[in-house]
């Protein structure tokens, strides 16, 4: 017999944009909300917008957002009687779901038994195989020794995928091409899995080359009803982390959608699943699909499904968790138009997608698009969590309309102060392969050089505009710029740097509001129409346009033609030294992060390019290499230590010249 389980106040065991997303639907349904937060998130938007909030620990996830006891205690303190886990952190942790149930709290998600059955890759794959669902050949055994795993990889046949059994998001996942590289990649995957999920166990699967990544959104209630809400195409990925998601998939027709949807519904009915879930499949070039895994939670990309179905998936979660029957049947589900989502991440694409942290000095979300985010001007982006800081979603009558609207929306988005992948996302959306609907999981790897190309013409004009703005805002409060006049007509020389590239510029005032600016010998003219705090209107080389800017000491942050540009003024600074390139033998932190491995000892002889220290930032590991060959003369960090950008991690003494 099924019963209702009413609740009144929901604790959201998460942070950032997903916490705000849950608050929005919960509040619309009349529920009160409770936020939890680490000390790093004390002033975050989800903390300020919830009805109540409780600090649950220090910045590292293991000290806060992964502390089951602290979250249960926060619910007791505030009188919350339900818990929504969001995604990530404890969302697919059966111990957390069980602890909520034991504490008398409604867990807004599936039962612990269902999480165990489907949330663990090895167990889920066995259930699917027993049910006759097509699965990728592989190994999901208990013997996790390196020798056994290597033997199984050779049996399966290279290339193979190593996958952490306990989690997702691309962490603990490695593609292995041959037996020689298997041991190192296995250890790397196990280490990352241990750090991210507390469990180093992995499975092996045959690698399917250049597939589509297709997932089916399902919903089920405790009354035996289950439906699917169509598919999402998540093929555009980097390091197995999704970058762009869309619905419907350009590779799935109505007949294939029906087959995949029916398979997903039958699977969740077989385990008496309850709540939202997603079954993920690989679709090969012949149209065959293979089960990969099930995510027993709400997905990051759920907004695209909401856009084409008109449904509120969080509302459905809350209704199902309260014991209600699903309010719609399969025949009631309809699809309208096309939706595409991009993940805006704090990362430096030009430096190998290195995660970034710091202060978002100026933020303005795109108009007329759905933007899921917890940002504001002045918001801190800490180094402890996932690098995704916002999701931008466009819906259109057709796929191309949605794509065009998203490109424009990305150009309108102003994110200055922390480097993001904004321009890279626009490049992906514009690429002819994506525009034609032909992107597979190999899309970014195959086209990365094209996707990283810089618009040199726009960049040179940005240098000219930056030179003018640096002159106009010199010795003035950045919030009250005013027009300045040169007392002479002689050119003013400037040395500027953008993304490591040095530029020489000369600025000459040729009229009351007119300037001639020479960049690397090429002339540009700028008529200054209007300058206000953070915005300038100019006629640049005959074209009137607007740019957004922020002066931060000798640095100018500029949003020009849809691209963020950081300009450093070196006009009065000393020449760059060898320390900037590591020529002094010092290994410096390339980001804020936590030391997870020190791979050498003092006195060791190392070669240039040899791994020295591994840092973890925003859930990804980054190996720092020796800049020169020589002897390790100093190590200044230990495992577990938090370090800041540019801190010296180790020193290498090169042998004296003969």
mmCIF file of N, CA, C and O in Angstrom, residues 482-561:
data_model
loop_
_atom_site.group_PDB
_atom_site.id
_atom_site.type_symbol
_atom_site.label_atom_id
_atom_site.label_comp_id
_atom_site.label_asym_id
_atom_site.label_seq_id
_atom_site.Cartn_x
_atom_site.Cartn_y
_atom_site.Cartn_z
ATOM 1 N N UNK A 482 36.159 60.613 -16.968
ATOM 2 C CA UNK A 482 35.785 61.844 -17.660
ATOM 3 C C UNK A 482 36.740 62.054 -18.826
ATOM 4 O O UNK A 482 37.857 61.537 -18.840
ATOM 5 N N UNK A 483 36.308 62.820 -19.809
ATOM 6 C CA UNK A 483 37.147 63.061 -20.969
ATOM 7 C C UNK A 483 38.405 63.829 -20.580
ATOM 8 O O UNK A 483 38.354 64.777 -19.805
ATOM 9 N N UNK A 484 39.545 63.372 -21.126
ATOM 10 C CA UNK A 484 40.809 64.036 -20.838
ATOM 11 C C UNK A 484 41.360 64.641 -22.121
ATOM 12 O O UNK A 484 41.018 64.239 -23.222
ATOM 13 N N UNK A 485 42.240 65.581 -21.954
ATOM 14 C CA UNK A 485 42.892 66.230 -23.091
ATOM 15 C C UNK A 485 44.400 66.121 -22.936
ATOM 16 O O UNK A 485 44.926 66.344 -21.855
ATOM 17 N N UNK A 486 45.073 65.754 -24.011
ATOM 18 C CA UNK A 486 46.526 65.831 -24.004
ATOM 19 C C UNK A 486 46.939 67.294 -24.167
ATOM 20 O O UNK A 486 46.330 68.054 -24.936
ATOM 21 N N UNK A 487 47.978 67.690 -23.438
ATOM 22 C CA UNK A 487 48.452 69.072 -23.535
ATOM 23 C C UNK A 487 49.344 69.276 -24.758
ATOM 24 O O UNK A 487 49.837 70.376 -24.988
ATOM 25 N N UNK A 488 49.541 68.216 -25.523
ATOM 26 C CA UNK A 488 50.416 68.309 -26.678
ATOM 27 C C UNK A 488 49.897 67.352 -27.746
ATOM 28 O O UNK A 488 48.985 66.562 -27.505
ATOM 29 N N UNK A 489 50.469 67.406 -28.915
ATOM 30 C CA UNK A 489 50.046 66.524 -30.007
ATOM 31 C C UNK A 489 51.066 65.428 -30.273
ATOM 32 O O UNK A 489 50.996 64.750 -31.296
ATOM 33 N N UNK A 490 52.010 65.246 -29.358
ATOM 34 C CA UNK A 490 53.015 64.207 -29.515
ATOM 35 C C UNK A 490 52.421 62.849 -29.153
ATOM 36 O O UNK A 490 51.569 62.746 -28.267
ATOM 37 N N UNK A 491 52.842 61.776 -29.805
ATOM 38 C CA UNK A 491 52.313 60.453 -29.479
ATOM 39 C C UNK A 491 52.768 59.983 -28.100
ATOM 40 O O UNK A 491 53.893 60.262 -27.673
ATOM 41 N N UNK A 492 51.875 59.276 -27.422
ATOM 42 C CA UNK A 492 52.169 58.680 -26.117
ATOM 43 C C UNK A 492 52.404 57.186 -26.335
ATOM 44 O O UNK A 492 51.514 56.472 -26.809
ATOM 45 N N UNK A 493 53.590 56.712 -25.998
ATOM 46 C CA UNK A 493 53.907 55.305 -26.181
ATOM 47 C C UNK A 493 53.382 54.449 -25.040
ATOM 48 O O UNK A 493 53.421 54.850 -23.875
ATOM 49 N N UNK A 494 52.892 53.241 -25.380
ATOM 50 C CA UNK A 494 52.347 52.332 -24.366
ATOM 51 C C UNK A 494 52.776 50.906 -24.691
ATOM 52 O O UNK A 494 52.902 50.529 -25.873
ATOM 53 N N UNK A 495 53.028 50.120 -23.629
ATOM 54 C CA UNK A 495 53.332 48.685 -23.791
ATOM 55 C C UNK A 495 52.221 47.903 -23.098
ATOM 56 O O UNK A 495 52.035 47.992 -21.886
ATOM 57 N N UNK A 496 51.483 47.132 -23.876
ATOM 58 C CA UNK A 496 50.321 46.407 -23.367
ATOM 59 C C UNK A 496 50.501 44.907 -23.580
ATOM 60 O O UNK A 496 51.215 44.470 -24.492
ATOM 61 N N UNK A 497 49.820 44.125 -22.748
ATOM 62 C CA UNK A 497 49.884 42.663 -22.856
ATOM 63 C C UNK A 497 48.471 42.086 -22.800
ATOM 64 O O UNK A 497 47.675 42.436 -21.932
ATOM 65 N N UNK A 498 48.166 41.197 -23.739
ATOM 66 C CA UNK A 498 46.890 40.485 -23.770
ATOM 67 C C UNK A 498 47.191 39.007 -23.961
ATOM 68 O O UNK A 498 47.823 38.608 -24.935
ATOM 69 N N UNK A 499 46.742 38.181 -23.015
ATOM 70 C CA UNK A 499 46.942 36.727 -23.093
ATOM 71 C C UNK A 499 48.398 36.366 -23.360
ATOM 72 O O UNK A 499 48.698 35.472 -24.160
ATOM 73 N N UNK A 500 49.312 37.073 -22.704
ATOM 74 C CA UNK A 500 50.727 36.759 -22.840
ATOM 75 C C UNK A 500 51.397 37.382 -24.044
ATOM 76 O O UNK A 500 52.623 37.340 -24.163
ATOM 77 N N UNK A 501 50.600 37.957 -24.967
ATOM 78 C CA UNK A 501 51.176 38.592 -26.159
ATOM 79 C C UNK A 501 51.420 40.067 -25.883
ATOM 80 O O UNK A 501 50.544 40.764 -25.360
ATOM 81 N N UNK A 502 52.625 40.543 -26.226
ATOM 82 C CA UNK A 502 52.990 41.940 -25.999
ATOM 83 C C UNK A 502 52.629 42.779 -27.226
ATOM 84 O O UNK A 502 52.803 42.348 -28.367
ATOM 85 N N UNK A 503 52.138 43.987 -26.981
ATOM 86 C CA UNK A 503 51.762 44.897 -28.063
ATOM 87 C C UNK A 503 52.291 46.290 -27.752
ATOM 88 O O UNK A 503 52.144 46.778 -26.628
ATOM 89 N N UNK A 504 52.887 46.926 -28.749
ATOM 90 C CA UNK A 504 53.312 48.313 -28.630
ATOM 91 C C UNK A 504 52.264 49.201 -29.289
ATOM 92 O O UNK A 504 51.811 48.928 -30.409
ATOM 93 N N UNK A 505 51.853 50.246 -28.571
ATOM 94 C CA UNK A 505 50.850 51.163 -29.097
ATOM 95 C C UNK A 505 51.311 52.595 -28.907
ATOM 96 O O UNK A 505 52.052 52.909 -27.967
ATOM 97 N N UNK A 506 50.858 53.470 -29.818
ATOM 98 C CA UNK A 506 51.115 54.902 -29.705
ATOM 99 C C UNK A 506 49.802 55.646 -29.862
ATOM 100 O O UNK A 506 49.060 55.419 -30.828
ATOM 101 N N UNK A 507 49.501 56.510 -28.903
ATOM 102 C CA UNK A 507 48.236 57.244 -28.897
ATOM 103 C C UNK A 507 48.511 58.720 -29.158
ATOM 104 O O UNK A 507 49.359 59.330 -28.502
ATOM 105 N N UNK A 508 47.784 59.268 -30.138
ATOM 106 C CA UNK A 508 47.904 60.687 -30.468
ATOM 107 C C UNK A 508 46.515 61.303 -30.502
ATOM 108 O O UNK A 508 45.612 60.757 -31.159
ATOM 109 N N UNK A 509 46.333 62.430 -29.807
ATOM 110 C CA UNK A 509 45.040 63.106 -29.840
ATOM 111 C C UNK A 509 45.021 64.059 -31.026
ATOM 112 O O UNK A 509 45.847 64.966 -31.152
ATOM 113 N N UNK A 510 44.043 63.857 -31.926
ATOM 114 C CA UNK A 510 43.989 64.662 -33.150
ATOM 115 C C UNK A 510 42.791 65.592 -33.185
ATOM 116 O O UNK A 510 42.582 66.295 -34.170
ATOM 117 N N UNK A 511 41.971 65.577 -32.140
ATOM 118 C CA UNK A 511 40.811 66.448 -32.064
ATOM 119 C C UNK A 511 40.270 66.429 -30.656
ATOM 120 O O UNK A 511 40.795 65.740 -29.773
ATOM 121 N N UNK A 512 39.176 67.175 -30.421
ATOM 122 C CA UNK A 512 38.616 67.267 -29.069
ATOM 123 C C UNK A 512 38.293 65.892 -28.502
ATOM 124 O O UNK A 512 38.574 65.598 -27.339
ATOM 125 N N UNK A 513 37.703 65.039 -29.308
ATOM 126 C CA UNK A 513 37.333 63.697 -28.847
ATOM 127 C C UNK A 513 37.821 62.625 -29.835
ATOM 128 O O UNK A 513 37.257 61.540 -29.889
ATOM 129 N N UNK A 514 38.834 62.960 -30.594
ATOM 130 C CA UNK A 514 39.318 62.034 -31.626
ATOM 131 C C UNK A 514 40.769 61.657 -31.340
ATOM 132 O O UNK A 514 41.590 62.498 -30.975
ATOM 133 N N UNK A 515 41.055 60.361 -31.532
ATOM 134 C CA UNK A 515 42.397 59.844 -31.265
ATOM 135 C C UNK A 515 42.830 58.948 -32.420
ATOM 136 O O UNK A 515 42.024 58.207 -32.999
ATOM 137 N N UNK A 516 44.108 59.046 -32.736
ATOM 138 C CA UNK A 516 44.734 58.106 -33.672
ATOM 139 C C UNK A 516 45.625 57.193 -32.849
ATOM 140 O O UNK A 516 46.465 57.666 -32.065
ATOM 141 N N UNK A 517 45.445 55.895 -33.011
ATOM 142 C CA UNK A 517 46.197 54.922 -32.211
ATOM 143 C C UNK A 517 46.864 53.933 -33.155
ATOM 144 O O UNK A 517 46.212 53.301 -33.997
ATOM 145 N N UNK A 518 48.163 53.843 -33.013
ATOM 146 C CA UNK A 518 48.950 52.930 -33.842
ATOM 147 C C UNK A 518 49.286 51.690 -33.021
ATOM 148 O O UNK A 518 49.803 51.784 -31.905
ATOM 149 N N UNK A 519 48.957 50.515 -33.563
ATOM 150 C CA UNK A 519 49.254 49.239 -32.902
ATOM 151 C C UNK A 519 50.127 48.419 -33.846
ATOM 152 O O UNK A 519 49.689 48.048 -34.946
ATOM 153 N N UNK A 520 51.348 48.174 -33.412
ATOM 154 C CA UNK A 520 52.305 47.403 -34.225
ATOM 155 C C UNK A 520 52.385 47.963 -35.649
ATOM 156 O O UNK A 520 52.398 47.212 -36.635
ATOM 157 N N UNK A 521 52.393 49.296 -35.737
ATOM 158 C CA UNK A 521 52.575 49.942 -37.033
ATOM 159 C C UNK A 521 51.305 50.162 -37.832
ATOM 160 O O UNK A 521 51.335 50.820 -38.884
ATOM 161 N N UNK A 522 50.155 49.633 -37.394
ATOM 162 C CA UNK A 522 48.895 49.816 -38.114
ATOM 163 C C UNK A 522 48.050 50.877 -37.417
ATOM 164 O O UNK A 522 47.904 50.855 -36.194
ATOM 165 N N UNK A 523 47.470 51.752 -38.215
ATOM 166 C CA UNK A 523 46.768 52.916 -37.685
ATOM 167 C C UNK A 523 45.276 52.628 -37.465
ATOM 168 O O UNK A 523 44.622 51.994 -38.299
ATOM 169 N N UNK A 524 44.749 53.101 -36.334
ATOM 170 C CA UNK A 524 43.319 53.011 -36.032
ATOM 171 C C UNK A 524 42.845 54.370 -35.554
ATOM 172 O O UNK A 524 43.580 55.092 -34.857
ATOM 173 N N UNK A 525 41.633 54.728 -35.925
ATOM 174 C CA UNK A 525 41.063 55.995 -35.475
ATOM 175 C C UNK A 525 39.876 55.720 -34.557
ATOM 176 O O UNK A 525 39.077 54.817 -34.814
ATOM 177 N N UNK A 526 39.783 56.511 -33.484
ATOM 178 C CA UNK A 526 38.686 56.350 -32.529
ATOM 179 C C UNK A 526 38.101 57.717 -32.208
ATOM 180 O O UNK A 526 38.822 58.630 -31.771
ATOM 181 N N UNK A 527 36.802 57.849 -32.441
ATOM 182 C CA UNK A 527 36.056 59.017 -31.982
ATOM 183 C C UNK A 527 35.323 58.618 -30.709
ATOM 184 O O UNK A 527 34.524 57.663 -30.723
ATOM 185 N N UNK A 528 35.593 59.320 -29.633
ATOM 186 C CA UNK A 528 34.978 59.012 -28.344
ATOM 187 C C UNK A 528 33.625 59.714 -28.260
ATOM 188 O O UNK A 528 33.541 60.936 -28.143
ATOM 189 N N UNK A 529 32.539 58.927 -28.353
ATOM 190 C CA UNK A 529 31.181 59.474 -28.343
ATOM 191 C C UNK A 529 30.709 59.728 -26.920
ATOM 192 O O UNK A 529 30.220 60.812 -26.585
ATOM 193 N N UNK A 530 30.867 58.718 -26.065
ATOM 194 C CA UNK A 530 30.403 58.851 -24.681
ATOM 195 C C UNK A 530 31.122 57.838 -23.811
ATOM 196 O O UNK A 530 31.343 56.696 -24.231
ATOM 197 N N UNK A 531 31.480 58.241 -22.617
ATOM 198 C CA UNK A 531 32.087 57.318 -21.667
ATOM 199 C C UNK A 531 31.388 57.488 -20.325
ATOM 200 O O UNK A 531 31.235 58.594 -19.816
ATOM 201 N N UNK A 532 30.892 56.391 -19.792
ATOM 202 C CA UNK A 532 30.191 56.370 -18.510
ATOM 203 C C UNK A 532 30.811 55.265 -17.669
ATOM 204 O O UNK A 532 31.633 54.494 -18.165
ATOM 205 N N UNK A 533 30.457 55.157 -16.388
ATOM 206 C CA UNK A 533 31.010 54.059 -15.591
ATOM 207 C C UNK A 533 30.772 52.700 -16.261
ATOM 208 O O UNK A 533 29.639 52.315 -16.518
ATOM 209 N N UNK A 534 31.848 52.019 -16.598
ATOM 210 C CA UNK A 534 31.840 50.659 -17.136
ATOM 211 C C UNK A 534 31.357 50.548 -18.575
ATOM 212 O O UNK A 534 31.197 49.441 -19.076
ATOM 213 N N UNK A 535 31.104 51.652 -19.264
ATOM 214 C CA UNK A 535 30.654 51.538 -20.651
ATOM 215 C C UNK A 535 31.191 52.694 -21.481
ATOM 216 O O UNK A 535 31.257 53.828 -21.011
ATOM 217 N N UNK A 536 31.566 52.388 -22.726
ATOM 218 C CA UNK A 536 32.079 53.413 -23.619
ATOM 219 C C UNK A 536 31.440 53.217 -24.996
ATOM 220 O O UNK A 536 31.253 52.088 -25.454
ATOM 221 N N UNK A 537 31.093 54.355 -25.614
ATOM 222 C CA UNK A 537 30.548 54.346 -26.978
ATOM 223 C C UNK A 537 31.554 55.061 -27.864
ATOM 224 O O UNK A 537 31.944 56.215 -27.587
ATOM 225 N N UNK A 538 32.004 54.378 -28.925
ATOM 226 C CA UNK A 538 33.037 54.937 -29.788
ATOM 227 C C UNK A 538 32.689 54.689 -31.252
ATOM 228 O O UNK A 538 31.855 53.838 -31.582
ATOM 229 N N UNK A 539 33.344 55.437 -32.121
ATOM 230 C CA UNK A 539 33.393 55.112 -33.546
ATOM 231 C C UNK A 539 34.812 54.645 -33.810
ATOM 232 O O UNK A 539 35.759 55.441 -33.803
ATOM 233 N N UNK A 540 34.986 53.338 -33.988
ATOM 234 C CA UNK A 540 36.310 52.734 -34.139
ATOM 235 C C UNK A 540 36.479 52.301 -35.586
ATOM 236 O O UNK A 540 35.742 51.433 -36.066
ATOM 237 N N UNK A 541 37.415 52.948 -36.275
ATOM 238 C CA UNK A 541 37.661 52.670 -37.695
ATOM 239 C C UNK A 541 36.369 52.746 -38.504
ATOM 240 O O UNK A 541 36.086 51.898 -39.366
ATOM 241 N N UNK A 542 35.556 53.761 -38.191
ATOM 242 C CA UNK A 542 34.348 54.020 -38.966
ATOM 243 C C UNK A 542 33.111 53.286 -38.509
ATOM 244 O O UNK A 542 32.028 53.474 -39.079
ATOM 245 N N UNK A 543 33.214 52.436 -37.493
ATOM 246 C CA UNK A 543 32.068 51.665 -37.010
ATOM 247 C C UNK A 543 31.729 52.103 -35.593
ATOM 248 O O UNK A 543 32.575 52.039 -34.695
ATOM 249 N N UNK A 544 30.468 52.545 -35.382
ATOM 250 C CA UNK A 544 30.048 52.922 -34.038
ATOM 251 C C UNK A 544 29.647 51.669 -33.274
ATOM 252 O O UNK A 544 28.876 50.839 -33.758
ATOM 253 N N UNK A 545 30.177 51.530 -32.056
ATOM 254 C CA UNK A 545 29.875 50.356 -31.234
ATOM 255 C C UNK A 545 30.107 50.676 -29.770
ATOM 256 O O UNK A 545 30.706 51.695 -29.410
ATOM 257 N N UNK A 546 29.620 49.762 -28.922
ATOM 258 C CA UNK A 546 29.702 49.942 -27.476
ATOM 259 C C UNK A 546 30.541 48.829 -26.877
ATOM 260 O O UNK A 546 30.472 47.673 -27.312
ATOM 261 N N UNK A 547 31.345 49.161 -25.883
ATOM 262 C CA UNK A 547 32.139 48.174 -25.143
ATOM 263 C C UNK A 547 31.918 48.395 -23.655
ATOM 264 O O UNK A 547 31.611 49.501 -23.206
ATOM 265 N N UNK A 548 32.074 47.338 -22.897
ATOM 266 C CA UNK A 548 31.990 47.391 -21.438
ATOM 267 C C UNK A 548 33.406 47.251 -20.898
ATOM 268 O O UNK A 548 34.206 46.469 -21.430
ATOM 269 N N UNK A 549 33.745 47.992 -19.826
ATOM 270 C CA UNK A 549 35.107 47.928 -19.323
ATOM 271 C C UNK A 549 35.127 48.139 -17.811
ATOM 272 O O UNK A 549 34.171 48.621 -17.201
ATOM 273 N N UNK A 550 36.255 47.758 -17.225
ATOM 274 C CA UNK A 550 36.489 47.970 -15.796
ATOM 275 C C UNK A 550 37.978 48.179 -15.595
ATOM 276 O O UNK A 550 38.795 47.359 -16.035
ATOM 277 N N UNK A 551 38.350 49.264 -14.941
ATOM 278 C CA UNK A 551 39.758 49.534 -14.639
ATOM 279 C C UNK A 551 40.072 48.958 -13.266
ATOM 280 O O UNK A 551 39.391 49.234 -12.282
ATOM 281 N N UNK A 552 41.122 48.128 -13.207
ATOM 282 C CA UNK A 552 41.532 47.521 -11.945
ATOM 283 C C UNK A 552 43.037 47.711 -11.808
ATOM 284 O O UNK A 552 43.827 46.838 -12.176
ATOM 285 N N UNK A 553 43.447 48.874 -11.290
ATOM 286 C CA UNK A 553 44.868 49.184 -11.193
ATOM 287 C C UNK A 553 45.485 49.296 -12.571
ATOM 288 O O UNK A 553 44.946 49.952 -13.459
ATOM 289 N N UNK A 554 46.636 48.618 -12.813
ATOM 290 C CA UNK A 554 47.266 48.670 -14.131
ATOM 291 C C UNK A 554 46.593 47.738 -15.139
ATOM 292 O O UNK A 554 47.072 47.593 -16.263
ATOM 293 N N UNK A 555 45.505 47.137 -14.756
ATOM 294 C CA UNK A 555 44.819 46.173 -15.600
ATOM 295 C C UNK A 555 43.491 46.754 -16.070
ATOM 296 O O UNK A 555 42.769 47.406 -15.324
ATOM 297 N N UNK A 556 43.171 46.508 -17.332
ATOM 298 C CA UNK A 556 41.881 46.923 -17.880
ATOM 299 C C UNK A 556 41.138 45.671 -18.327
ATOM 300 O O UNK A 556 41.662 44.871 -19.108
ATOM 301 N N UNK A 557 39.927 45.497 -17.829
ATOM 302 C CA UNK A 557 39.074 44.386 -18.235
ATOM 303 C C UNK A 557 38.068 44.927 -19.238
ATOM 304 O O UNK A 557 37.333 45.881 -18.953
ATOM 305 N N UNK A 558 38.041 44.330 -20.409
ATOM 306 C CA UNK A 558 37.268 44.873 -21.526
ATOM 307 C C UNK A 558 36.378 43.785 -22.123
ATOM 308 O O UNK A 558 36.819 42.656 -22.352
ATOM 309 N N UNK A 559 35.105 44.129 -22.354
ATOM 310 C CA UNK A 559 34.183 43.241 -23.078
ATOM 311 C C UNK A 559 33.875 43.929 -24.405
ATOM 312 O O UNK A 559 33.136 44.916 -24.455
ATOM 313 N N UNK A 560 34.466 43.386 -25.468
ATOM 314 C CA UNK A 560 34.402 44.048 -26.777
ATOM 315 C C UNK A 560 34.001 43.030 -27.841
ATOM 316 O O UNK A 560 34.613 41.964 -27.962
ATOM 317 N N UNK A 561 32.961 43.353 -28.594
ATOM 318 C CA UNK A 561 32.457 42.466 -29.648
ATOM 319 C C UNK A 561 32.187 41.058 -29.134
ATOM 320 O O UNK A 561 32.512 40.057 -29.784
#
